[in-house]
Short mmCIF file of C-alpha atoms in Angstrom, two decimals:
data_model
loop_
_atom_site.label_atom_id
_atom_site.label_comp_id
_atom_site.label_asym_id
_atom_site.label_seq_id
_atom_site.Cartn_x
_atom_site.Cartn_y
_atom_site.Cartn_z
CA MET A 1 -58.16 -88.67 63.56
CA ARG A 2 -57.61 -89.48 60.17
CA THR A 3 -55.43 -86.71 59.32
CA LEU A 4 -53.56 -87.84 62.59
CA LEU A 5 -53.76 -91.74 61.09
CA ILE A 6 -51.89 -90.31 57.58
CA SER A 7 -49.33 -88.54 59.62
CA LEU A 8 -48.57 -91.24 61.44
CA LEU A 9 -47.91 -93.47 58.78
CA LEU A 10 -45.84 -91.18 56.97
CA LEU A 11 -43.55 -91.48 59.84
CA MET A 12 -42.98 -94.81 58.74
CA VAL A 13 -41.67 -93.77 54.98
CA GLY A 14 -38.34 -93.62 55.95
CA THR A 15 -38.10 -96.96 57.29
CA THR A 16 -38.47 -99.28 53.80
CA TYR A 17 -36.59 -102.14 51.96
CA ALA A 18 -33.58 -102.11 49.95
CA GLN A 19 -33.47 -101.31 46.09
CA VAL A 20 -37.11 -99.29 46.45
CA THR A 21 -37.57 -96.35 43.98
CA TYR A 22 -39.99 -94.08 44.86
CA THR A 23 -40.89 -90.23 45.88
CA HIS A 24 -42.47 -88.80 48.78
CA ALA A 25 -45.60 -88.05 46.77
CA ASP A 26 -45.56 -91.78 45.61
CA SER A 27 -45.49 -92.41 49.87
CA LEU A 28 -48.19 -90.43 50.35
CA THR A 29 -50.46 -91.25 47.52
CA ILE A 30 -50.13 -95.12 49.10
CA CYS A 31 -50.86 -93.96 52.91
CA ARG A 32 -53.95 -91.99 52.14
CA LEU A 33 -55.49 -94.94 50.56
CA LEU A 34 -54.75 -97.31 52.81
CA ALA A 35 -55.66 -94.96 55.65
CA LYS A 36 -58.81 -94.43 53.82
CA ALA A 37 -59.87 -98.22 52.81
CA ASP A 38 -61.17 -100.91 55.47
CA THR A 39 -61.15 -104.65 55.16
CA LYS A 40 -63.77 -104.21 52.80
CA THR A 41 -62.67 -101.58 50.45
CA THR A 42 -62.95 -103.30 46.69
CA THR A 43 -61.18 -103.15 43.83
CA LEU A 44 -62.61 -101.08 41.77
CA TRP A 45 -63.06 -98.32 44.47
CA PHE A 46 -58.84 -98.71 44.42
CA ALA A 47 -59.14 -98.41 40.73
CA ARG A 48 -60.91 -95.31 40.42
CA GLN A 49 -59.03 -93.37 42.00
CA PHE A 50 -56.32 -93.27 39.73
CA LEU A 51 -58.65 -92.14 36.77
CA GLY A 52 -56.78 -89.28 35.00
CA ILE A 53 -53.44 -90.39 36.21
CA PRO A 54 -50.79 -90.25 32.75
CA TYR A 55 -50.35 -93.19 30.80
CA VAL A 56 -46.67 -93.37 30.69
CA ALA A 57 -45.18 -96.58 29.41
CA HIS A 58 -41.39 -98.40 30.78
CA THR A 59 -41.60 -96.80 34.54
CA LEU A 60 -40.14 -100.11 35.78
CA GLU A 61 -36.70 -99.43 33.22
CA VAL A 62 -35.30 -96.25 35.30
CA ASN A 63 -32.65 -98.77 37.02
CA ASP A 64 -29.29 -100.07 35.88
CA ASP A 65 -30.02 -102.90 38.75
CA GLU A 66 -33.57 -104.14 39.69
CA GLN A 67 -35.15 -102.36 41.95
CA LEU A 68 -38.94 -102.32 43.75
CA VAL A 69 -40.77 -99.38 41.69
CA VAL A 70 -43.61 -97.75 42.80
CA ASN A 71 -44.81 -94.93 41.24
CA THR A 72 -48.39 -94.06 41.11
CA ARG A 73 -48.02 -90.55 39.50
CA GLN A 74 -47.65 -92.40 35.78
CA LEU A 75 -48.77 -95.87 35.11
CA ASP A 76 -49.46 -98.12 31.74
CA CYS A 77 -51.62 -101.15 32.25
CA THR A 78 -49.57 -103.38 34.01
CA THR A 79 -48.51 -101.14 36.61
CA LEU A 80 -52.19 -100.01 37.29
CA VAL A 81 -53.45 -103.45 38.04
CA GLU A 82 -50.34 -104.14 40.15
CA THR A 83 -50.87 -100.98 42.27
CA VAL A 84 -54.33 -101.30 43.00
CA MET A 85 -54.27 -105.33 43.11
CA ALA A 86 -51.69 -104.18 46.19
CA LEU A 87 -53.83 -102.36 47.89
CA THR A 88 -56.80 -104.07 47.59
CA ILE A 89 -54.46 -106.81 49.54
CA CYS A 90 -53.14 -104.55 52.16
CA ALA A 91 -57.00 -103.24 52.71
CA HIS A 92 -58.76 -106.79 52.95
CA GLN A 93 -56.03 -107.79 55.37
CA GLY A 94 -55.85 -104.83 57.58
CA LYS A 95 -52.47 -103.66 57.10
CA ARG A 96 -51.77 -99.78 56.51
CA THR A 97 -47.92 -99.07 56.39
CA TRP A 98 -46.01 -98.33 53.50
CA ASN A 99 -43.83 -101.09 54.14
CA ASP A 100 -47.16 -103.37 54.35
CA TYR A 101 -47.66 -101.98 50.44
CA LEU A 102 -44.33 -102.75 49.55
CA THR A 103 -44.26 -106.38 50.59
CA ALA A 104 -47.34 -107.03 48.92
CA LEU A 105 -46.66 -105.12 45.56
CA ARG A 106 -43.41 -107.20 45.37
CA THR A 107 -45.14 -110.38 45.51
CA LEU A 108 -47.23 -109.36 42.73
CA ARG A 109 -44.51 -108.39 40.50
CA TYR A 110 -41.87 -111.41 41.62
CA ARG A 111 -42.00 -114.95 41.04
CA GLN A 112 -42.91 -116.51 44.07
CA GLY A 113 -42.70 -112.91 45.38
CA VAL A 114 -39.00 -113.17 45.47
CA MET A 115 -37.22 -109.72 44.07
CA ASN A 116 -33.73 -111.03 42.63
CA GLY A 117 -32.93 -109.31 39.47
CA TYR A 118 -34.40 -108.85 35.91
CA THR A 119 -35.19 -112.33 34.99
CA SER A 120 -37.14 -112.68 38.68
CA ARG A 121 -39.93 -110.06 37.42
CA LEU A 122 -42.60 -111.81 36.18
CA HIS A 123 -42.69 -109.91 32.28
CA TYR A 124 -45.41 -112.26 30.89
CA PHE A 125 -48.71 -112.04 32.28
CA SER A 126 -49.61 -115.63 31.62
CA ASP A 127 -46.56 -116.45 33.92
CA TRP A 128 -47.98 -113.72 36.22
CA ILE A 129 -51.35 -115.40 36.32
CA ARG A 130 -49.47 -118.99 37.13
CA ASP A 131 -47.52 -117.74 39.32
CA LYS A 132 -50.18 -116.06 41.37
CA GLN A 133 -52.30 -119.12 41.17
CA ALA A 134 -49.86 -121.40 42.83
CA MET A 135 -49.37 -118.72 45.60
CA GLY A 136 -53.28 -118.79 46.36
CA ILE A 137 -53.39 -115.09 45.44
CA VAL A 138 -55.55 -114.80 42.56
CA THR A 139 -58.32 -117.40 40.84
CA GLU A 140 -58.04 -117.63 36.71
CA ILE A 141 -61.60 -118.07 36.37
CA GLN A 142 -62.53 -120.80 33.37
CA SER A 143 -66.29 -121.87 33.12
CA PRO A 144 -68.86 -122.15 32.53
CA ASN A 145 -68.48 -122.66 28.81
CA PRO A 146 -70.19 -120.73 27.74
CA PRO A 147 -69.02 -118.17 27.89
CA PHE A 148 -66.15 -119.81 28.28
CA THR A 149 -65.67 -121.60 24.73
CA ALA A 150 -62.57 -121.03 23.41
CA VAL A 151 -58.83 -121.81 24.54
CA GLN A 152 -55.46 -120.06 24.29
CA GLN A 153 -52.28 -122.27 23.93
CA VAL A 154 -49.60 -119.78 24.79
CA LYS A 155 -46.55 -119.14 22.58
CA VAL A 156 -44.34 -116.63 23.75
CA ASP A 157 -40.85 -115.82 22.50
CA TYR A 158 -40.98 -112.30 21.80
CA MET A 159 -38.67 -110.97 24.70
CA SER A 160 -36.26 -113.20 23.76
CA THR A 161 -36.09 -112.36 19.73
CA HIS A 162 -36.28 -108.32 20.15
CA PRO A 163 -33.80 -108.13 23.65
CA THR A 164 -32.71 -104.58 21.88
CA ALA A 165 -36.34 -104.19 22.59
CA TYR A 166 -35.76 -103.99 26.35
CA LYS A 167 -33.29 -101.99 28.41
CA ALA A 168 -32.11 -104.87 30.31
CA LEU A 169 -31.62 -107.64 28.01
CA LYS A 170 -29.85 -104.71 25.41
CA ALA A 171 -27.72 -104.01 28.18
CA GLN A 172 -26.85 -107.59 29.50
CA PRO A 173 -27.24 -109.86 26.84
CA LYS A 174 -26.58 -113.14 28.99
CA LEU A 175 -30.05 -112.23 30.96
CA VAL A 176 -31.23 -113.40 27.50
CA PRO A 177 -31.07 -117.18 27.46
CA VAL A 178 -32.89 -117.27 31.16
CA ILE A 179 -35.53 -115.05 29.22
CA ARG A 180 -35.65 -118.07 26.61
CA GLN A 181 -35.66 -120.52 29.09
CA GLN A 182 -38.41 -119.16 31.00
CA GLU A 183 -40.40 -118.54 27.34
CA GLN A 184 -40.04 -122.14 26.91
CA GLN A 185 -41.69 -123.32 30.23
CA LEU A 186 -44.72 -121.25 29.83
CA THR A 187 -45.34 -121.82 25.64
CA GLY A 188 -47.96 -124.59 25.47
CA VAL A 189 -49.68 -123.85 28.79
CA LYS A 190 -53.27 -123.82 27.95
CA ALA A 191 -56.45 -121.55 29.15
CA ARG A 192 -59.76 -120.62 28.37
CA TYR A 193 -60.78 -117.75 27.54
CA ILE A 194 -64.42 -115.69 26.31
CA PRO A 195 -63.80 -114.74 22.73
CA LYS A 196 -65.09 -110.94 21.97
CA SER A 197 -67.95 -112.41 19.60
CA ALA A 198 -69.75 -113.60 23.03
CA LEU A 199 -69.22 -110.35 24.78
CA ARG A 200 -71.69 -108.64 22.52
CA ARG A 201 -74.70 -109.38 24.78
CA SER A 202 -74.65 -109.05 28.23
CA THR A 203 -75.93 -112.51 29.06
CA LYS A 204 -77.00 -114.01 31.85
CA ALA A 205 -73.73 -116.55 31.82
CA LEU A 206 -71.43 -113.54 30.98
CA ARG A 207 -72.60 -111.46 33.88
CA GLN A 208 -72.11 -114.49 36.47
CA ALA A 209 -68.89 -115.26 34.81
CA VAL A 210 -67.31 -111.62 34.73
CA LYS A 211 -67.50 -109.46 38.26
CA ASP A 212 -66.76 -106.18 38.61
CA GLY A 213 -63.59 -105.04 39.73
CA ASP A 214 -62.55 -108.92 37.97
CA ILE A 215 -59.06 -108.24 36.12
CA ILE A 216 -59.61 -108.72 32.41
CA ALA A 217 -56.35 -109.87 30.37
CA ILE A 218 -57.03 -109.19 26.31
CA THR A 219 -55.71 -112.36 24.38
CA CYS A 220 -54.40 -111.81 21.29
CA ASN A 221 -52.71 -113.05 17.86
CA LYS A 222 -49.90 -111.12 18.04
CA LYS A 223 -46.73 -112.94 17.20
CA GLY A 224 -44.45 -114.16 19.99
CA LEU A 225 -47.46 -112.41 22.70
CA ASP A 226 -50.12 -114.05 25.15
CA ILE A 227 -51.49 -110.85 26.37
CA ALA A 228 -52.26 -107.43 24.51
CA HIS A 229 -53.31 -104.97 27.05
CA LEU A 230 -55.15 -105.37 30.91
CA GLY A 231 -57.71 -103.69 32.75
CA PHE A 232 -60.55 -104.16 35.21
CA ALA A 233 -64.12 -105.24 34.66
CA VAL A 234 -67.16 -102.55 35.10
CA TRP A 235 -70.67 -103.11 34.48
CA GLN A 236 -72.80 -100.53 33.78
CA LYS A 237 -76.33 -100.40 32.48
CA ASP A 238 -75.45 -100.44 28.72
CA GLY A 239 -72.89 -103.93 29.35
CA LEU A 240 -69.10 -104.28 30.19
CA HIS A 241 -66.92 -101.48 30.82
CA LEU A 242 -63.07 -101.83 30.78
CA LEU A 243 -61.73 -99.28 33.64
CA ASN A 244 -57.92 -99.13 32.35
CA ALA A 245 -54.42 -97.10 31.99
CA SER A 246 -54.78 -96.30 28.06
CA MET A 247 -52.55 -95.57 25.85
CA ILE A 248 -55.08 -93.97 23.39
CA HIS A 249 -56.47 -91.53 26.19
CA LYS A 250 -52.99 -91.01 27.77
CA LYS A 251 -54.62 -92.05 30.97
CA VAL A 252 -56.36 -93.87 33.46
CA VAL A 253 -60.13 -93.93 32.04
CA LEU A 254 -63.33 -96.08 32.28
CA GLU A 255 -63.79 -96.33 28.71
CA PRO A 256 -66.79 -94.94 27.71
CA MET A 257 -67.89 -97.50 24.74
CA THR A 258 -68.77 -100.80 25.66
CA PHE A 259 -66.24 -103.44 25.90
CA TYR A 260 -67.28 -105.26 22.98
CA ARG A 261 -66.98 -102.16 20.64
CA TYR A 262 -63.51 -101.63 22.58
CA LEU A 263 -62.71 -104.93 21.45
CA GLN A 264 -64.03 -104.75 17.41
CA LYS A 265 -61.68 -101.73 17.23
CA HIS A 266 -58.57 -103.61 17.95
CA PRO A 267 -58.33 -106.78 15.02
CA SER A 268 -55.33 -108.56 16.62
CA HIS A 269 -57.39 -108.91 20.09
CA THR A 270 -58.92 -112.35 20.12
CA GLY A 271 -60.82 -112.51 23.88
CA ILE A 272 -60.80 -112.10 27.46
CA ARG A 273 -59.15 -114.26 30.34
CA VAL A 274 -60.99 -113.03 33.91
CA ILE A 275 -58.42 -113.25 36.95
CA ARG A 276 -59.87 -112.79 40.35
CA LEU A 277 -58.14 -112.05 43.53
CA LYS A 278 -59.30 -114.55 45.98
#
């Protein structure tokens, strides 16, 4: 029965949105996972299905014009989160088709879910959080205090001050002022976060504040940036761990060390913001 369902789903692969970049392997993976899922399938279940997938950066920058890129064969920290969240949304809503997944992914990746060129993509994760909260898709957890004892005041300008580092901005300088305006609108936004010192012990307050499968956004003090890295929270016997697409391990892994120890190895990381799917 399950094989038949997968086959039926794959027959729909040819009916896609315009401006979508993907391979048959990508559509096969998505349809297979959705066929296995139900309305109770967790975010972590989906995340674990990608363990071992190679880490590759800049997989969304493959076209001259903005397209909805689906790549389940190569992931970075952001595309892992987007892929897993889109699958989870589909599963919880009882949606199982390829087009359902494309709709969910597009809704997550672009401002108000509308793909309208490169500048409609949500490039800063603080902007992503704000936009998806406004759409009613996620909630940012910012209480109680403790452990949310610190406040981040967003100040971003990295993209507009380093345009040659981005394929689209280098090719189309006219987009830089648009990005700069978006940065200015985001700068000044405040959010409470858990400082990394508070992750040393698995307190009752910490366990109540951070749940398995929550998105973990690592805050940083790097000039012009807001978030350094993303992943999913996983509680184990020795404490909180991070499931992430790791540049260090060169693949998607569940970090063997505790999250506290992980953060100590990155001096520029200051703490974590916690985002939960509604």
